[in-house]
Coordinates of C-alpha atoms in Angstrom, one line a residue:
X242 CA 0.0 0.0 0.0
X243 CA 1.7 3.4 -0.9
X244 CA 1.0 6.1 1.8
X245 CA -0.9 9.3 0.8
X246 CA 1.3 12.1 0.5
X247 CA -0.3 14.8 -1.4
X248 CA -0.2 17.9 1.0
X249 CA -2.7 18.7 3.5
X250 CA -5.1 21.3 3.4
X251 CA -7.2 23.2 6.3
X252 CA -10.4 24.5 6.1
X253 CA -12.4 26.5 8.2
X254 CA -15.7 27.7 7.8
X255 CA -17.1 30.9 8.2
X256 CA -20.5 31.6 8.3
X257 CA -22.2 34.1 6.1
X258 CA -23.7 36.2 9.5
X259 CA -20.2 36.1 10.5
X260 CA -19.2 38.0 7.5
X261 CA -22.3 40.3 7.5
X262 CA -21.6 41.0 11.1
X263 CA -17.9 41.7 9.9
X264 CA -19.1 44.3 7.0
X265 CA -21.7 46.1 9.4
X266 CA -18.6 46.8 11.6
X267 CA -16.4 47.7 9.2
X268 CA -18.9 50.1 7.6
X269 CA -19.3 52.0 10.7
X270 CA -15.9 52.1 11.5
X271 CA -15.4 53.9 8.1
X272 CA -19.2 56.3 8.9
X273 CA -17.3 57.0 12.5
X274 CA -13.5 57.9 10.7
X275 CA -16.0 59.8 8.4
X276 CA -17.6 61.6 10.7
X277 CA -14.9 62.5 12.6
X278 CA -12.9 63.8 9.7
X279 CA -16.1 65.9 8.0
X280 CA -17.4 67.4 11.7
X281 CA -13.8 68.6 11.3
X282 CA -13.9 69.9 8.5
X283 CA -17.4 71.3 8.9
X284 CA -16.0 72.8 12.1
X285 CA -12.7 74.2 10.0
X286 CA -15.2 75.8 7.9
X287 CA -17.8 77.7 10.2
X288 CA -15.1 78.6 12.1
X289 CA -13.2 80.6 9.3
X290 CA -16.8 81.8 8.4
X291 CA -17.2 83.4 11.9
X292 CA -14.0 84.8 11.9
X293 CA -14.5 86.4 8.3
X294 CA -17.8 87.9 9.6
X295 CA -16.1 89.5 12.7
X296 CA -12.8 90.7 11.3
X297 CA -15.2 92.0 8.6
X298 CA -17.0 94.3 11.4
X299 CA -13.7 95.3 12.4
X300 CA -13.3 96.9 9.2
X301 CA -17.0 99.1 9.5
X302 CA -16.6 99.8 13.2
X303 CA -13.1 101.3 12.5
X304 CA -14.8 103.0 9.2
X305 CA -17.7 104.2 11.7
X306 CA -14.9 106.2 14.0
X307 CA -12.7 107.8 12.0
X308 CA -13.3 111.3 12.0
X309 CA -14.9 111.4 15.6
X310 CA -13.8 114.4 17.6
X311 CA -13.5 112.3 20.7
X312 CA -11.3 110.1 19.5
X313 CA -8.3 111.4 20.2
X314 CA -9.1 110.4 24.0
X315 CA -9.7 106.9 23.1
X316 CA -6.0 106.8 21.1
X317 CA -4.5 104.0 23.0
X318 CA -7.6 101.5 22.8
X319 CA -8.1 102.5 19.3
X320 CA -4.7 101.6 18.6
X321 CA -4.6 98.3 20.4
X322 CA -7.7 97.8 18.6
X323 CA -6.2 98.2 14.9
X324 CA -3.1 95.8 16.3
X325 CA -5.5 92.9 17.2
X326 CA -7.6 93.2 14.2
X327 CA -4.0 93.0 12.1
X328 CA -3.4 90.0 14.0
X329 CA -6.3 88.3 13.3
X330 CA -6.1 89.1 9.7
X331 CA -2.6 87.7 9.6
X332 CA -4.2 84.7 11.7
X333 CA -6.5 84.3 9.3
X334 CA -4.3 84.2 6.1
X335 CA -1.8 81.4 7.9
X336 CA -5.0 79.6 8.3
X337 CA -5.4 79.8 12.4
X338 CA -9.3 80.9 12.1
X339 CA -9.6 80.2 16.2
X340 CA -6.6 82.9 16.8
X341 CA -8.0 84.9 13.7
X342 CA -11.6 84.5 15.7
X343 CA -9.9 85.6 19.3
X344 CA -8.5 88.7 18.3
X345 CA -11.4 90.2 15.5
X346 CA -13.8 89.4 19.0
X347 CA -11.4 91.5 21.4
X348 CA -10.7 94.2 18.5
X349 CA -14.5 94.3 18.1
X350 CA -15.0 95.0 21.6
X351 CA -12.9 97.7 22.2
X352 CA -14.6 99.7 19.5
X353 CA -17.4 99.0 20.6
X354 CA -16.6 100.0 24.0
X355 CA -15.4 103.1 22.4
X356 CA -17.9 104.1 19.9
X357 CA -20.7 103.6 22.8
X358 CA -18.1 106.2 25.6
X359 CA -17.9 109.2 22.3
X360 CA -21.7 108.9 21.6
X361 CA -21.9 109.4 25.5
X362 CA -19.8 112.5 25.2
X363 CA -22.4 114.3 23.5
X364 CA -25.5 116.0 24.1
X365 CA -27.6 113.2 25.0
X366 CA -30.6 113.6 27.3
X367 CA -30.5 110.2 29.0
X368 CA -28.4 107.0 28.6
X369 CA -29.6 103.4 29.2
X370 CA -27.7 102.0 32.4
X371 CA -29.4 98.4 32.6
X372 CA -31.3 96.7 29.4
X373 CA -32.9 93.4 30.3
X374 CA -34.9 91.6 27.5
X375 CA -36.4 93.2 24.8
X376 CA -36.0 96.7 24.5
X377 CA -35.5 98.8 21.8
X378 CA -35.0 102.8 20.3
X379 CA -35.7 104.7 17.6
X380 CA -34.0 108.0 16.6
X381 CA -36.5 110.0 15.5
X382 CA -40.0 109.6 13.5
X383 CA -38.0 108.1 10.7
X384 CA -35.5 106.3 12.5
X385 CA -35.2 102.8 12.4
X386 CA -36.0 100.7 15.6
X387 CA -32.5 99.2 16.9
X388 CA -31.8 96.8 20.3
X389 CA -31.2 98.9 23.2
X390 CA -27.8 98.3 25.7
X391 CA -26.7 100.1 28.4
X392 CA -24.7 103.1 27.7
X393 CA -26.7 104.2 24.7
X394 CA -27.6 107.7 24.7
X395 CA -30.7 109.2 23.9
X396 CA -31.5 112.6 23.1
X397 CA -34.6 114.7 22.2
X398 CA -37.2 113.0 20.0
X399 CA -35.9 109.6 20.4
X400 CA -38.2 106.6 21.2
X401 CA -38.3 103.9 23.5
X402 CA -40.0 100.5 23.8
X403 CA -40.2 97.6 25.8
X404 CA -41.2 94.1 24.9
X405 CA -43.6 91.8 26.8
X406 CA -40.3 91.0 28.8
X407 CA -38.1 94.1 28.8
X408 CA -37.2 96.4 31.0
X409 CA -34.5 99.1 30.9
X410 CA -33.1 101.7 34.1
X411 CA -32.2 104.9 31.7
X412 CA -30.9 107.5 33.9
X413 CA -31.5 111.8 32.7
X414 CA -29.0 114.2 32.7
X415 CA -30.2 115.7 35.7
X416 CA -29.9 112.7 38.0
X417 CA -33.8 111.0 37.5
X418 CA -33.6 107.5 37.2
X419 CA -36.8 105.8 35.2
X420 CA -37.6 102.3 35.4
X421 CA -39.6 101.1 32.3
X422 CA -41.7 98.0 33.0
X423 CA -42.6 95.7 30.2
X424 CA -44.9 96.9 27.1
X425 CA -44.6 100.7 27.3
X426 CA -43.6 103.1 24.6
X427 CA -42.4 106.8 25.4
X428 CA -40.7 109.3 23.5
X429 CA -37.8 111.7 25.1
X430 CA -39.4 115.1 24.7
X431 CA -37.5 117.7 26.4
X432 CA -34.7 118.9 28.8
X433 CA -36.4 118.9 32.6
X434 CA -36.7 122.5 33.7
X435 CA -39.2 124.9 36.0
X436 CA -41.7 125.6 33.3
X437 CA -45.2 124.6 33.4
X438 CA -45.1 123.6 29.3
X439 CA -41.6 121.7 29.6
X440 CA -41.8 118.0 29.7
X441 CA -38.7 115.5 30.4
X442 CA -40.7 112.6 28.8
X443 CA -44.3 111.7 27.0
X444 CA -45.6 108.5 27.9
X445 CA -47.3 107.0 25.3
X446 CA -48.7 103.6 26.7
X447 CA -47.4 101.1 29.6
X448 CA -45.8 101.9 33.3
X449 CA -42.7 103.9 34.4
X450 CA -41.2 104.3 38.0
X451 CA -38.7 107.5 38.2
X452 CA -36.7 108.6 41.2
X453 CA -35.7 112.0 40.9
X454 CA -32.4 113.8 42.2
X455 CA -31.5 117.7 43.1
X456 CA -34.6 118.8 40.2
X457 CA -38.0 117.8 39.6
X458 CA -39.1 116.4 36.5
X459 CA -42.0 115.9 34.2
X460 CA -43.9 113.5 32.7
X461 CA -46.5 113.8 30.0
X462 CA -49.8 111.1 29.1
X463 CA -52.0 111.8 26.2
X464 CA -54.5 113.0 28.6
X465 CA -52.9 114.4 31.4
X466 CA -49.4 116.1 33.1
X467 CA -47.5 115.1 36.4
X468 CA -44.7 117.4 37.8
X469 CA -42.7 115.2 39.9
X470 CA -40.7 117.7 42.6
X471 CA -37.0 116.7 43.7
X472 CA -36.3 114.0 45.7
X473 CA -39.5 111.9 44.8
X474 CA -40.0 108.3 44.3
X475 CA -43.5 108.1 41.7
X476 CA -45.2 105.6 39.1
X477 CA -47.0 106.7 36.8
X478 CA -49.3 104.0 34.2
X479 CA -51.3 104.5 31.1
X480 CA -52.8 102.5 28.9
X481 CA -52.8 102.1 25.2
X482 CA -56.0 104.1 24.3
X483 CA -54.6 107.0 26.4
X484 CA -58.0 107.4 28.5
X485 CA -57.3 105.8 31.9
X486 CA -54.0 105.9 34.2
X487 CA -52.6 106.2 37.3
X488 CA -50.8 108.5 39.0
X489 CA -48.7 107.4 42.4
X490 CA -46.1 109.1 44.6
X491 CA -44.6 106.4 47.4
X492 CA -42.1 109.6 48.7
X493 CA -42.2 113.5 48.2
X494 CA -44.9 115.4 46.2
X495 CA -45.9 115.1 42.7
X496 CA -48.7 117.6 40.9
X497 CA -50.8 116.2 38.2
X498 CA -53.2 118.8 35.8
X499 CA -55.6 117.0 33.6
X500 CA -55.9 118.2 29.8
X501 CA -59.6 118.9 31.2
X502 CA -58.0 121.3 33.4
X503 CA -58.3 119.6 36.8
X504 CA -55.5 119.5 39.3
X505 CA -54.3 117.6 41.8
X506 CA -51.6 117.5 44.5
X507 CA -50.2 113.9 45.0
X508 CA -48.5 113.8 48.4
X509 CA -46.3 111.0 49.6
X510 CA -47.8 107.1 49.8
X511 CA -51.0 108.7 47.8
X512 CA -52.6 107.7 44.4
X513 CA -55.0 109.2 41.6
X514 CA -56.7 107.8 39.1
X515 CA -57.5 109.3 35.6
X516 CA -60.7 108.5 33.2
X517 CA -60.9 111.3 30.1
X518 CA -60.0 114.5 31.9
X519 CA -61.4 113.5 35.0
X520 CA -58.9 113.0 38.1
X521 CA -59.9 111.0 41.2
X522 CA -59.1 112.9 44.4
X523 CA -55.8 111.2 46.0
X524 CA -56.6 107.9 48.1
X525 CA -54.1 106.5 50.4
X526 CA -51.7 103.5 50.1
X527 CA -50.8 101.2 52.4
X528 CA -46.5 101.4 53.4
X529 CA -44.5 98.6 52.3
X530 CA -43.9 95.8 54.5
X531 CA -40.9 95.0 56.6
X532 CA -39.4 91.0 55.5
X533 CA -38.8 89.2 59.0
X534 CA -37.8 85.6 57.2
X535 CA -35.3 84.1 55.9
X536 CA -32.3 86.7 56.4
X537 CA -31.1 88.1 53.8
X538 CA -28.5 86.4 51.3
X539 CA -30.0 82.9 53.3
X540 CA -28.9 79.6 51.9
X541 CA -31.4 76.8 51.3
X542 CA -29.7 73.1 51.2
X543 CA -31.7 71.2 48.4
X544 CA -31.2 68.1 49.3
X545 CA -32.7 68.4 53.0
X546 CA -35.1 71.1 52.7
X547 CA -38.2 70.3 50.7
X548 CA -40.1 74.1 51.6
X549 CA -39.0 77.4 52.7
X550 CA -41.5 79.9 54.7
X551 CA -41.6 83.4 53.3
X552 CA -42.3 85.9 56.3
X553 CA -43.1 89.5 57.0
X554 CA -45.3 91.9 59.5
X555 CA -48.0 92.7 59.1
X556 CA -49.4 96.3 57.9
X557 CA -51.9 97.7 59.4
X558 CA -54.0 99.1 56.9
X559 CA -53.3 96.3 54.7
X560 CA -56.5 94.0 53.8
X561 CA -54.1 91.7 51.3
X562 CA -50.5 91.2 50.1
X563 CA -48.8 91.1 46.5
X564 CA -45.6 88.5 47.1
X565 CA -43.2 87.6 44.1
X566 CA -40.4 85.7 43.8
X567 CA -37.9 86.4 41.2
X568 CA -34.0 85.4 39.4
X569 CA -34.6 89.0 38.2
X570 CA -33.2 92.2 40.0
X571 CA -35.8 94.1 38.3
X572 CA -38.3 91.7 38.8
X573 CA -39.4 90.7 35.2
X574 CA -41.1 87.3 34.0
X575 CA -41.6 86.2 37.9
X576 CA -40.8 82.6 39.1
X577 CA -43.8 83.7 41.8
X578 CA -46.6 86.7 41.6
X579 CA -49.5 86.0 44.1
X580 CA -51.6 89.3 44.2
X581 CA -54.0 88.3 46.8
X582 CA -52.9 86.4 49.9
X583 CA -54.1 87.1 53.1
X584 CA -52.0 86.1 55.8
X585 CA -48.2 87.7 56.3
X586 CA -46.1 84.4 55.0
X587 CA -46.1 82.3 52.2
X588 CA -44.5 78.7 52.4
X589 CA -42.4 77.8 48.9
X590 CA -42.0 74.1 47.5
X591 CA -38.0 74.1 46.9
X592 CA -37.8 73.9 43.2
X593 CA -34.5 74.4 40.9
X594 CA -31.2 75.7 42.2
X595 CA -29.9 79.4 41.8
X596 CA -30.3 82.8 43.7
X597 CA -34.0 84.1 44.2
X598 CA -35.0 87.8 45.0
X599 CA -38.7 88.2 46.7
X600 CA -40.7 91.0 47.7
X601 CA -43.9 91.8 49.3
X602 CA -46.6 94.6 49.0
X603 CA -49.2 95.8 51.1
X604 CA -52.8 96.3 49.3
X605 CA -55.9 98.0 51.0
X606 CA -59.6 97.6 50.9
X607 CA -59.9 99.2 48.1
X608 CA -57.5 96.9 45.9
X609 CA -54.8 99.8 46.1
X610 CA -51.6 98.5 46.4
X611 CA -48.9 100.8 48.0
X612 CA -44.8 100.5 47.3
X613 CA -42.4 96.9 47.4
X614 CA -40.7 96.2 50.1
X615 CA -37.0 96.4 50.0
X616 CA -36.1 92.7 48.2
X617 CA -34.4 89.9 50.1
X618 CA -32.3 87.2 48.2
X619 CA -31.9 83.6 48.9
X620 CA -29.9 81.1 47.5
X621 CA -31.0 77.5 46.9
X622 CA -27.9 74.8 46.4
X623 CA -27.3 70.9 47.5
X624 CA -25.2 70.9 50.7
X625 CA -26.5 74.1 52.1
X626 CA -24.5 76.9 53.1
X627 CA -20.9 77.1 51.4
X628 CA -18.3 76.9 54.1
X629 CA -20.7 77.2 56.4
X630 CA -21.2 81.0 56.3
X631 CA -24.0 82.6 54.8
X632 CA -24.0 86.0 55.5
X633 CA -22.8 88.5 52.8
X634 CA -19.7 90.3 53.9
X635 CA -19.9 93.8 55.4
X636 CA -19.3 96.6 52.6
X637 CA -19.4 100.4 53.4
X638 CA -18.4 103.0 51.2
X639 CA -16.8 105.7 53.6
X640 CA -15.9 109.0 51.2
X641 CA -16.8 109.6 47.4
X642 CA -14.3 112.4 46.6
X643 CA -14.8 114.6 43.0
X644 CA -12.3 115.6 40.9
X645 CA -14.8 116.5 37.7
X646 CA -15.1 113.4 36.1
X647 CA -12.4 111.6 38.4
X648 CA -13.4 110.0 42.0
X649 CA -11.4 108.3 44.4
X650 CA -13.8 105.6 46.3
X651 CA -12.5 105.0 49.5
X652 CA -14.5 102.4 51.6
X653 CA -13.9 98.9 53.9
X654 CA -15.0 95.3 53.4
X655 CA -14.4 92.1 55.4
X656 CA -10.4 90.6 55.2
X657 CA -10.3 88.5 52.9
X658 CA -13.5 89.5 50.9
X659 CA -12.9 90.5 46.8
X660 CA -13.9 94.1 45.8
X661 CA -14.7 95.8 42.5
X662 CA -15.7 99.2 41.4
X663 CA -17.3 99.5 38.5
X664 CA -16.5 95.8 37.0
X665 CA -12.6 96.5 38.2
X666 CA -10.9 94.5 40.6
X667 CA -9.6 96.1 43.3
X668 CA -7.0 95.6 45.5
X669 CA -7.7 94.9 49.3
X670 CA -5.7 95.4 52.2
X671 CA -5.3 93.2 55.1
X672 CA -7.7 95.6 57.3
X673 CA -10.4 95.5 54.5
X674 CA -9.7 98.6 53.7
X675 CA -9.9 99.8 50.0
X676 CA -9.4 102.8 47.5
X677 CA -10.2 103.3 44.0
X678 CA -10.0 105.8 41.4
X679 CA -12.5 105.7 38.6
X680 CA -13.0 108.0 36.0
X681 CA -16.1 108.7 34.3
X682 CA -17.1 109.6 30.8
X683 CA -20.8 110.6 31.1
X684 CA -20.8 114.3 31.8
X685 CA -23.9 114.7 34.6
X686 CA -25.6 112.2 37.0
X687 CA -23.7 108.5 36.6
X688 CA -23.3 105.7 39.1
X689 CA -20.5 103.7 41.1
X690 CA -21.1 100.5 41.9
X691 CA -19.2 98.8 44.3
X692 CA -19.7 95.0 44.8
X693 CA -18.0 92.7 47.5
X694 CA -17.7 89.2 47.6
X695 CA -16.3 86.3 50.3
X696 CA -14.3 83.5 49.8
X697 CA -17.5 81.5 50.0
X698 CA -19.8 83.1 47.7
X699 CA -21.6 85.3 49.2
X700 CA -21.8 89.0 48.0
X701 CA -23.3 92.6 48.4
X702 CA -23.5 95.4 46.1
X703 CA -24.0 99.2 46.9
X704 CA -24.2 101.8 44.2
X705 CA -23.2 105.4 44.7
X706 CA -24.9 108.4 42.8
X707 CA -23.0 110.8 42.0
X708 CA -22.6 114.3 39.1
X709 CA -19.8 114.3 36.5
X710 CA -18.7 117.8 35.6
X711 CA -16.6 118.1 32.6
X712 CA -13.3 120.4 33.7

């Protein structure tokens, strides 16, 4: 018998699912490395897009300023300014669009920062200090409406309106601060003065709050006129058809004619009403209530504390209280607004984390409701108070000394607590003692703000009022 030797052979089989399985993950293998490389590329591409856009508004906002008279006390910025929009151009030839994109952004903000400080240098009426949703301005009757932001100037003739949402703090040349509520529309009208016939604004529709300084000021309805004197805190609402409105003073004296030719004399924590030409004579207002509890700045710990009791004491000619609860200094699109509650606390299921502001009004019998209360803030967060501490530190401002538009801020904090003055860090000594020299650009009634904060978190801001004279 003669042995086999032809050479042997192996076989293995593979099944076809094998092979399908094998081809599924080799075709997403390839989708994933295709992916990958065309999010990269699509990312590449949007961001040389972005940075074409912005360097490109480099170009107008430097286009925009040349020739401005002011500009020669802006030289330094607008110089940096040019330097980073060369660098990102330079960037963005070598093909490093996310340098390119840094510097056109930081070039774009400094002339923006200028352009807004040169229109403040002239002979505005008003300026916006504080824009919160939607609020816009129109230059003119045939101006075009544009989106309002603080520092924007506004002089005679100009128009103002607020969105469902918006509200805006636009402080006058003569040191009265308006708050405009959501959904009004007013148009600036007039330098404040003594006359009878001159007007500061004319309210067209919706609700304004202003708090003047050293001189009274006026405000016009389509129906009716309210002289506010100095030093006075007073609201004044109309609506859109122009035939009813309100007219409220919660501290000094306003006087309100109607264009029927009735007059009345609004003394402090006192309302009138308006229908036509009529005018109500003024009723009284309940004072605003004093918050008891929580403290302010309080911390809430999430995870233990399910509800948190609102407190305050009672009024005594209140018959109801207004309470809301807000993430909004200005209190706009409320987290809480109860109108009508009875007894003098409210008790709050603990929802979300963040910092809350609340506040509380008194209403009377007759469904008048008189001024807030100071707000209160609380803070809800897992774990409860950070560190441990949850008081704010201590912040006085001691001396505000003027030097025109120059002022050296002198005031104490806690030791170890963080200070700025106007958005600029300052320096801190051991004692908590601090100084700081700011210099302002708006030429009449401005504001310092100071804010200090703890190692912890916890923080307090006090703003100063104060005149610029240009020397």
């Amino acid at each position: 018998m003669v042995p086999d030797r032809s050479p042997k052979s192996d076989w293995y089989k593979v099944s076809v699912e094998t092979l399908q399985g094998w081809g599924v993950l080799l075709l997403l293998l390839i989708l994933a490395v295709g992916g990958y490389f065309g999010y990269r590329w699509w990312e590449s591409n949007a961001l040389q897009r972005e940075a074409a856009r912005i360097l490109e508004e480099d170009r107008r906002l430097f286009q925009e300023l040349q020739g401005s008279q002011e500009l020669e006390e802006f030289q330094a910025e607008y110089d940096t300014a040019w330097e980073l929009m060369e660098e990102g151009r330079s960037a963005y030839d070598a093909g490093e669009y996310p340098a390119a994109l840094a510097r056109g952004r930081r070039s774009r903000e400094l002339l923006i920062s200028i352009r807004d400080a040169t229109a403040r240098q002239g002979a505005g009426q008003a300026r916006f200090v504080t824009v919160d949703g939607r609020v816009d301005y129109r230059r003119g009757e045939r101006g075009r409406w544009e989106s309002a932001r603080a520092q924007v100037t506004l002089e005679n003739g100009d128009f103002v309106k607020t969105g469902a949402g918006g509200t805006a703090e636009i402080m006058f040349v003569d040191g009265t601060l308006y708050t405009v509520r959501p959904n009004t529309l007013f148009v600036v009208s007039g330098a404040p003065g003594e006359g009878p016939g001159e007007r500061t604004v004319e309210l067209q529709y919706g609700w304004i709050n202003l708090n003047t300084a050293q001189r009274p000021s006026q405000i016009a309805t389509p129906r009716a006129e309210a002289r506010v004197e100095d030093e006075t805190e007073a609201v004044v609402v109309v609506d859109e058809t122009g035939e009813q409105g309100s007219f409220t003073t919660y501290r000094g004296t306003m006087d309100v004619a109607s264009a029927g030719g009735e007059r009345r004399r609004v003394g402090a924590l006192q309302t009138v009403s308006q229908r036509g030409d009529s005018l109500s004579e003024p009723l009284p207002l309940p004072p605003a209530p004093e918050l008891t509890a929580p403290g302010d700045n309080a911390d809430i710990d999430s995870g233990r504390t399910q509800r948190i009791t609102l407190s305050w004491q009672q009024v005594e000619e209140a018959a109801s209280y207004a309470l809301q609860v807000s993430r909004n200094r200005l209190f706009v699109e409320n987290v809480i607004a109860a109108d009508d509650r009875q007894r003098t606390e409210a008790t709050l299921g603990v929802r979300g984390e963040g910092s809350f502001l609340w506040r509380v009004a008194a209403q009377n019998t007759d469904g008048l409701r008189g001024p807030w209360s100071e707000p209160r803030r609380f803070r809800v967060a897992p774990g409860g108070p950070r560190g441990g501490d949850r008081e704010p530190p201590e912040l006085m401002i001691d001396d505000v000394q003027s030097y025109g538009a120059i002022f050296i801020v002198r005031g104490r904090t806690d030791p170890g607590a963080s200070v700025w003055v106007n958005g600029e860090s300052v320096t801190v000594a051991a004692d908590g003692g601090f100084t700081k020299t700011v210099q302002l650009v708006q030429t009449g009634w401005d504001f310092i703000e100071v804010r200090a904060e703890d190692p912890w978190g916890n923080e307090v801001t006090k703003r100063e009022r104060v005149f610029v004279e240009s020397i």
